Amino acid sequence: MRMSALSPTLQAVRTAVEARLARALDAHRARCTGEAPAADELFDAAADLMSSGKRMRALLGAVGLALGEPGAAPEQRSRLMTGAASASLGSALELYQASALVHDDVIDASATRRGRPTAHRRWAAQHVSSGWRGDAAAYGEGAAILLGDLLLSLAGIEIGRAVRPLADGARAGAVRDAFDVMTAEVAVGQFLDVRGEMVLPPSPDDDPIASGRVMLTSALTVVRRKSARYSVMHPLVIGALLGGVTSADPLHKALEIFGEEIGIAFQLRDDVLGVYGDPDLTGKPAGDDLREGKRTALMAMAWQRADRPGRLLLSRVLTDRDASSELIAAAADLIRDCGALEAHEKTIAAHARAGVRALDDVPSGALDDAGRADLSSLARALTSRSS
């Protein structure tokens, strides 16, 4: 998502959230490390992880917050989006995102994140270089899990800070409930993803249409639960609830549909980048999703379209975590040549259109031109990105 394509107000949101993140981490570090200097390592890792990122979820939260004041003057709208409540909400969303990434990297045994060694790999390397006793990999994984837990706890503190000034207890409760639902939903989605990777893939001799359909259905379920809703829908809706939109408002339902559809398109784009992305932009090796044997929607579409030799190739990639670079490249070529990539792009476009269309029937009194413009800008950025 290119920040240069976003409005000055959205870029100011990013700056405000980063300032709040720094203050939050400093405050929690001071509270926790006084009698345990070694705990600084945990906060150093948290600060390092939070020092980069597009702040996409924070931007969505700020846009949602402003939707609670349709018709607001530009100056007032800018103050809402860059104010204390918005910054705390953005901080909570970004901290939660970071916690999920750390845990995801441990689960996937990922070596890199944003072009750098993952947290568990860095701590394992520290264990080795320090000559400590015990298993280095186990220490790295344990420390990273605790880092993820810390970030999740800090996210909870920040969402509490965002709602604390609200006089309306029901409104504050709705925000907290929506945040909690988001975190629980991601855990379920992550479990479904982990479980799905353990189930044996289809045989190349099975009916490719039927077996590919099963793979596609499973992949899209994980997309919705693990990433699409928490990447786009939940941040946007939580922001709207914080801004005063209620679940009874027509805008609320429209935002849910918009967010889920754009979120699906966003994750499907991520699946393309996981095969064909530029490592300098994505921070991950080329073909990383293939190397990890991920059963994505893109893989399912290729399975349905490939001939038997092609399915044999895909089956090898799905089952061999040590597949050679040549095998990965051949699978990437097959996915493109069999028409799966083109079909996948059409699916992304269809979900993006469905998301934007969900806003068509919202009255102008509930969604003004400025809100529509921000939602349209974010929809384009999220679905046509290169990193």
Short mmCIF file of C-alpha atoms in Angstrom, two decimals, residues 35-309:
data_model
loop_
_atom_site.label_atom_id
_atom_site.label_comp_id
_atom_site.label_asym_id
_atom_site.label_seq_id
_atom_site.Cartn_x
_atom_site.Cartn_y
_atom_site.Cartn_z
CA GLU A 35 13.43 -4.36 38.99
CA ALA A 36 14.20 -6.62 36.03
CA PRO A 37 16.61 -4.95 33.59
CA ALA A 38 16.75 -8.11 31.47
CA ALA A 39 13.11 -7.47 30.53
CA ASP A 40 14.41 -4.56 28.44
CA GLU A 41 15.20 -7.19 25.80
CA LEU A 42 11.49 -7.92 25.45
CA PHE A 43 10.63 -4.25 25.02
CA ASP A 44 13.55 -3.71 22.66
CA ALA A 45 12.13 -6.47 20.47
CA ALA A 46 8.64 -4.93 20.70
CA ALA A 47 9.94 -1.48 19.76
CA ASP A 48 11.93 -2.92 16.86
CA LEU A 49 8.90 -4.77 15.54
CA MET A 50 6.65 -1.72 15.88
CA SER A 51 9.15 0.57 14.12
CA SER A 52 7.96 -0.51 10.68
CA GLY A 53 4.70 -1.29 8.94
CA LYS A 54 2.11 0.46 6.81
CA ARG A 55 -0.31 1.13 9.72
CA MET A 56 -3.15 -0.03 7.49
CA ARG A 57 -5.39 -1.11 10.37
CA ALA A 58 -4.82 2.18 12.17
CA LEU A 59 -5.83 4.08 9.03
CA LEU A 60 -8.99 2.02 8.72
CA GLY A 61 -9.81 2.66 12.37
CA ALA A 62 -9.39 6.42 11.90
CA VAL A 63 -11.58 6.46 8.79
CA GLY A 64 -14.22 4.48 10.67
CA LEU A 65 -14.07 6.89 13.60
CA ALA A 66 -14.70 9.88 11.34
CA LEU A 67 -17.74 8.16 9.83
CA GLY A 68 -19.50 8.81 13.12
CA GLU A 69 -19.56 12.53 12.26
CA PRO A 70 -20.96 12.77 8.70
CA GLY A 71 -20.92 16.28 7.32
CA ALA A 72 -18.15 17.45 9.65
CA ALA A 73 -16.01 20.32 8.36
CA PRO A 74 -12.61 19.21 6.98
CA GLU A 75 -10.75 20.69 9.96
CA GLN A 76 -13.01 18.93 12.45
CA ARG A 77 -12.72 15.67 10.54
CA SER A 78 -8.94 15.92 10.54
CA ARG A 79 -8.93 16.55 14.31
CA LEU A 80 -11.10 13.49 14.88
CA MET A 81 -8.86 11.26 12.80
CA THR A 82 -5.60 12.44 14.34
CA GLY A 83 -6.83 12.98 17.92
CA ALA A 84 -6.08 11.02 21.08
CA ALA A 85 -8.92 8.49 20.74
CA SER A 86 -7.99 7.69 17.15
CA ALA A 87 -4.29 7.38 18.00
CA SER A 88 -5.01 5.01 20.90
CA LEU A 89 -7.33 2.93 18.74
CA GLY A 90 -4.69 2.77 16.01
CA SER A 91 -2.06 1.82 18.57
CA ALA A 92 -4.27 -1.00 19.87
CA LEU A 93 -4.93 -2.33 16.38
CA GLU A 94 -1.25 -2.21 15.39
CA LEU A 95 -0.10 -3.85 18.62
CA TYR A 96 -2.60 -6.63 18.11
CA GLN A 97 -1.46 -7.05 14.51
CA ALA A 98 2.13 -7.35 15.72
CA SER A 99 1.18 -9.96 18.33
CA ALA A 100 -0.54 -12.05 15.67
CA LEU A 101 2.48 -11.79 13.35
CA VAL A 102 4.91 -12.93 16.04
CA HIS A 103 2.78 -15.95 16.90
CA ASP A 104 2.21 -16.69 13.21
CA ASP A 105 5.95 -16.67 12.55
CA VAL A 106 6.51 -19.21 15.33
CA ILE A 107 3.73 -21.44 14.03
CA ASP A 108 5.01 -21.27 10.45
CA ALA A 109 8.70 -21.49 11.48
CA SER A 110 9.27 -18.42 9.32
CA ALA A 111 12.86 -17.23 8.98
CA THR A 112 12.18 -13.62 7.99
CA ARG A 113 9.62 -10.89 8.55
CA ARG A 114 9.78 -7.60 6.62
CA GLY A 115 13.19 -8.57 5.29
CA ARG A 116 14.71 -9.25 8.71
CA PRO A 117 15.11 -12.35 10.91
CA THR A 118 11.96 -13.19 12.84
CA ALA A 119 11.83 -12.71 16.61
CA HIS A 120 12.23 -16.39 17.45
CA ARG A 121 15.22 -16.68 15.10
CA ARG A 122 16.92 -13.64 16.65
CA TRP A 123 16.48 -14.99 20.19
CA ALA A 124 17.72 -18.42 19.14
CA ALA A 125 20.81 -16.78 17.65
CA GLN A 126 21.35 -14.83 20.88
CA HIS A 127 21.16 -18.10 22.84
CA VAL A 128 23.85 -19.65 20.65
CA SER A 129 26.17 -16.64 20.68
CA SER A 130 25.84 -16.32 24.48
CA GLY A 131 26.73 -19.96 25.08
CA TRP A 132 23.66 -20.56 27.23
CA ARG A 133 22.49 -23.98 28.35
CA GLY A 134 19.49 -25.76 26.85
CA ASP A 135 17.94 -25.76 23.39
CA ALA A 136 18.41 -22.54 21.42
CA ALA A 137 15.39 -23.05 19.15
CA ALA A 138 13.10 -23.79 22.09
CA TYR A 139 14.31 -20.65 23.86
CA GLY A 140 13.74 -18.55 20.76
CA GLU A 141 10.23 -19.86 20.28
CA GLY A 142 9.33 -19.46 23.94
CA ALA A 143 10.63 -15.89 24.07
CA ALA A 144 8.77 -14.99 20.87
CA ILE A 145 5.50 -16.44 22.18
CA LEU A 146 5.90 -14.27 25.27
CA LEU A 147 6.62 -11.24 23.08
CA GLY A 148 3.37 -11.91 21.24
CA ASP A 149 1.54 -12.24 24.56
CA LEU A 150 3.02 -8.94 25.76
CA LEU A 151 1.91 -7.15 22.58
CA LEU A 152 -1.59 -8.60 22.94
CA SER A 153 -1.76 -7.37 26.54
CA LEU A 154 -0.58 -3.90 25.52
CA ALA A 155 -3.22 -3.84 22.78
CA GLY A 156 -5.86 -4.43 25.43
CA ILE A 157 -4.50 -1.56 27.51
CA GLU A 158 -4.55 0.77 24.51
CA ILE A 159 -8.14 -0.05 23.51
CA GLY A 160 -9.10 0.67 27.11
CA ARG A 161 -7.39 4.03 26.82
CA ALA A 162 -9.30 4.77 23.61
CA VAL A 163 -12.71 4.28 25.23
CA ARG A 164 -11.92 5.71 28.68
CA PRO A 165 -13.11 9.28 27.89
CA LEU A 166 -16.50 8.07 26.64
CA ALA A 167 -19.42 8.98 28.88
CA ASP A 168 -21.61 6.44 27.10
CA GLY A 169 -20.94 3.08 28.75
CA ALA A 170 -22.85 1.16 26.09
CA ARG A 171 -20.72 2.71 23.35
CA ALA A 172 -17.51 1.89 25.18
CA GLY A 173 -18.75 -1.66 25.76
CA ALA A 174 -19.58 -2.11 22.08
CA VAL A 175 -16.04 -1.08 21.13
CA ARG A 176 -14.45 -3.43 23.67
CA ASP A 177 -16.73 -6.29 22.66
CA ALA A 178 -15.93 -5.83 18.97
CA PHE A 179 -12.20 -5.77 19.71
CA ASP A 180 -12.47 -8.97 21.77
CA VAL A 181 -14.50 -10.68 19.05
CA MET A 182 -11.79 -9.78 16.55
CA THR A 183 -9.01 -11.33 18.62
CA ALA A 184 -11.00 -14.50 19.31
CA GLU A 185 -11.98 -14.84 15.66
CA VAL A 186 -8.35 -14.66 14.53
CA ALA A 187 -7.40 -17.43 16.98
CA VAL A 188 -10.10 -19.67 15.49
CA GLY A 189 -8.96 -18.81 11.97
CA GLN A 190 -5.35 -19.52 12.85
CA PHE A 191 -6.34 -22.92 14.27
CA LEU A 192 -8.28 -23.76 11.10
CA ASP A 193 -5.22 -22.80 9.07
CA VAL A 194 -2.87 -24.94 11.16
CA ARG A 195 -5.28 -27.87 11.10
CA GLY A 196 -5.82 -27.57 7.37
CA GLU A 197 -2.10 -27.80 6.71
CA MET A 198 -1.97 -31.13 8.58
CA VAL A 199 -4.73 -32.76 6.52
CA LEU A 200 -3.38 -34.74 3.59
CA PRO A 201 -3.69 -32.86 0.29
CA PRO A 202 -5.79 -34.39 -2.48
CA SER A 203 -4.29 -37.04 -4.72
CA PRO A 204 -3.37 -36.04 -8.28
CA ASP A 205 -5.67 -38.90 -9.34
CA ASP A 206 -8.74 -37.44 -7.59
CA ASP A 207 -11.34 -35.51 -9.56
CA PRO A 208 -9.52 -32.16 -9.85
CA ILE A 209 -12.71 -30.09 -9.94
CA ALA A 210 -14.24 -31.66 -6.83
CA SER A 211 -11.01 -31.90 -4.82
CA GLY A 212 -10.02 -28.39 -5.86
CA ARG A 213 -13.43 -27.12 -4.76
CA VAL A 214 -12.88 -28.59 -1.29
CA MET A 215 -9.45 -26.94 -1.13
CA LEU A 216 -10.90 -23.63 -2.32
CA THR A 217 -13.74 -23.67 0.22
CA SER A 218 -11.30 -24.39 3.04
CA ALA A 219 -8.91 -21.67 1.85
CA LEU A 220 -11.64 -19.02 1.67
CA THR A 221 -12.91 -19.95 5.14
CA VAL A 222 -9.43 -19.36 6.55
CA VAL A 223 -9.15 -16.13 4.55
CA ARG A 224 -12.32 -14.78 6.13
CA ARG A 225 -11.60 -15.89 9.68
CA LYS A 226 -7.85 -15.44 9.95
CA SER A 227 -7.15 -12.35 7.90
CA ALA A 228 -9.87 -10.66 5.82
CA ARG A 229 -12.16 -9.62 8.65
CA TYR A 230 -9.43 -8.63 11.09
CA SER A 231 -7.34 -6.86 8.45
CA VAL A 232 -10.10 -4.60 7.13
CA MET A 233 -13.62 -5.15 8.45
CA HIS A 234 -12.98 -5.19 12.19
CA PRO A 235 -10.66 -2.14 12.31
CA LEU A 236 -13.11 -0.14 10.21
CA VAL A 237 -16.18 -1.18 12.22
CA ILE A 238 -14.46 -0.78 15.59
CA GLY A 239 -13.50 2.74 14.57
CA ALA A 240 -17.07 3.48 13.52
CA LEU A 241 -18.41 2.19 16.85
CA LEU A 242 -15.92 4.40 18.68
CA GLY A 243 -17.15 7.32 16.58
CA GLY A 244 -20.78 6.74 17.55
CA VAL A 245 -22.16 4.51 14.79
CA THR A 246 -24.39 1.82 16.33
CA SER A 247 -25.14 -1.72 15.19
CA ALA A 248 -28.68 -0.58 14.36
CA ASP A 249 -27.46 2.01 11.82
CA PRO A 250 -27.66 1.02 8.12
CA LEU A 251 -24.07 2.22 7.77
CA HIS A 252 -22.89 -0.45 10.22
CA LYS A 253 -24.07 -3.34 8.03
CA ALA A 254 -22.73 -1.66 4.89
CA LEU A 255 -19.31 -1.29 6.53
CA GLU A 256 -19.32 -4.96 7.54
CA ILE A 257 -19.97 -6.01 3.94
CA PHE A 258 -17.51 -3.48 2.52
CA GLY A 259 -14.83 -4.49 5.00
CA GLU A 260 -15.21 -8.22 4.51
CA GLU A 261 -15.24 -8.03 0.72
CA ILE A 262 -12.28 -5.66 0.54
CA GLY A 263 -10.55 -7.78 3.18
CA ILE A 264 -10.96 -10.90 1.07
CA ALA A 265 -9.59 -9.08 -1.97
CA PHE A 266 -6.70 -7.82 0.19
CA GLN A 267 -5.77 -11.32 1.37
CA LEU A 268 -6.14 -12.82 -2.09
CA ARG A 269 -3.74 -10.14 -3.32
CA ASP A 270 -1.40 -11.21 -0.52
CA ASP A 271 -1.57 -14.77 -1.84
CA VAL A 272 -0.43 -13.54 -5.26
CA LEU A 273 2.46 -11.66 -3.64
CA GLY A 274 3.35 -14.83 -1.73
CA VAL A 275 4.15 -16.47 -5.06
CA TYR A 276 5.13 -13.64 -7.41
CA GLY A 277 6.01 -10.73 -5.10
CA ASP A 278 9.29 -8.83 -5.24
CA PRO A 279 11.31 -9.80 -2.13
CA ASP A 280 12.65 -6.23 -1.90
CA LEU A 281 9.06 -5.01 -1.49
CA THR A 282 7.42 -7.86 0.43
CA GLY A 283 10.30 -8.62 2.79
CA LYS A 284 9.90 -12.34 2.10
CA PRO A 285 11.66 -14.71 -0.31
CA ALA A 286 10.07 -15.14 -3.73
CA GLY A 287 7.66 -18.08 -3.81
CA ASP A 288 7.50 -18.24 -0.02
CA ASP A 289 3.88 -19.45 0.07
CA LEU A 290 4.77 -22.30 -2.29
CA ARG A 291 7.82 -23.16 -0.22
CA GLU A 292 5.63 -23.37 2.88
CA GLY A 293 3.08 -25.55 1.07
CA LYS A 294 0.19 -23.15 1.72
CA ARG A 295 -3.16 -24.29 0.35
CA THR A 296 -4.33 -20.91 -0.80
CA ALA A 297 -7.22 -20.05 -3.09
CA LEU A 298 -4.63 -19.52 -5.83
CA MET A 299 -3.30 -23.05 -5.32
CA ALA A 300 -6.84 -24.47 -5.35
CA MET A 301 -7.64 -22.73 -8.63
CA ALA A 302 -4.43 -24.11 -10.14
CA TRP A 303 -5.28 -27.61 -8.92
CA GLN A 304 -8.63 -27.45 -10.70
CA ARG A 305 -7.06 -26.33 -13.99
CA ALA A 306 -3.82 -28.33 -14.15
CA ASP A 307 -3.47 -31.63 -15.98
CA ARG A 308 -2.28 -34.72 -14.12
CA PRO A 309 1.48 -33.99 -14.54
#
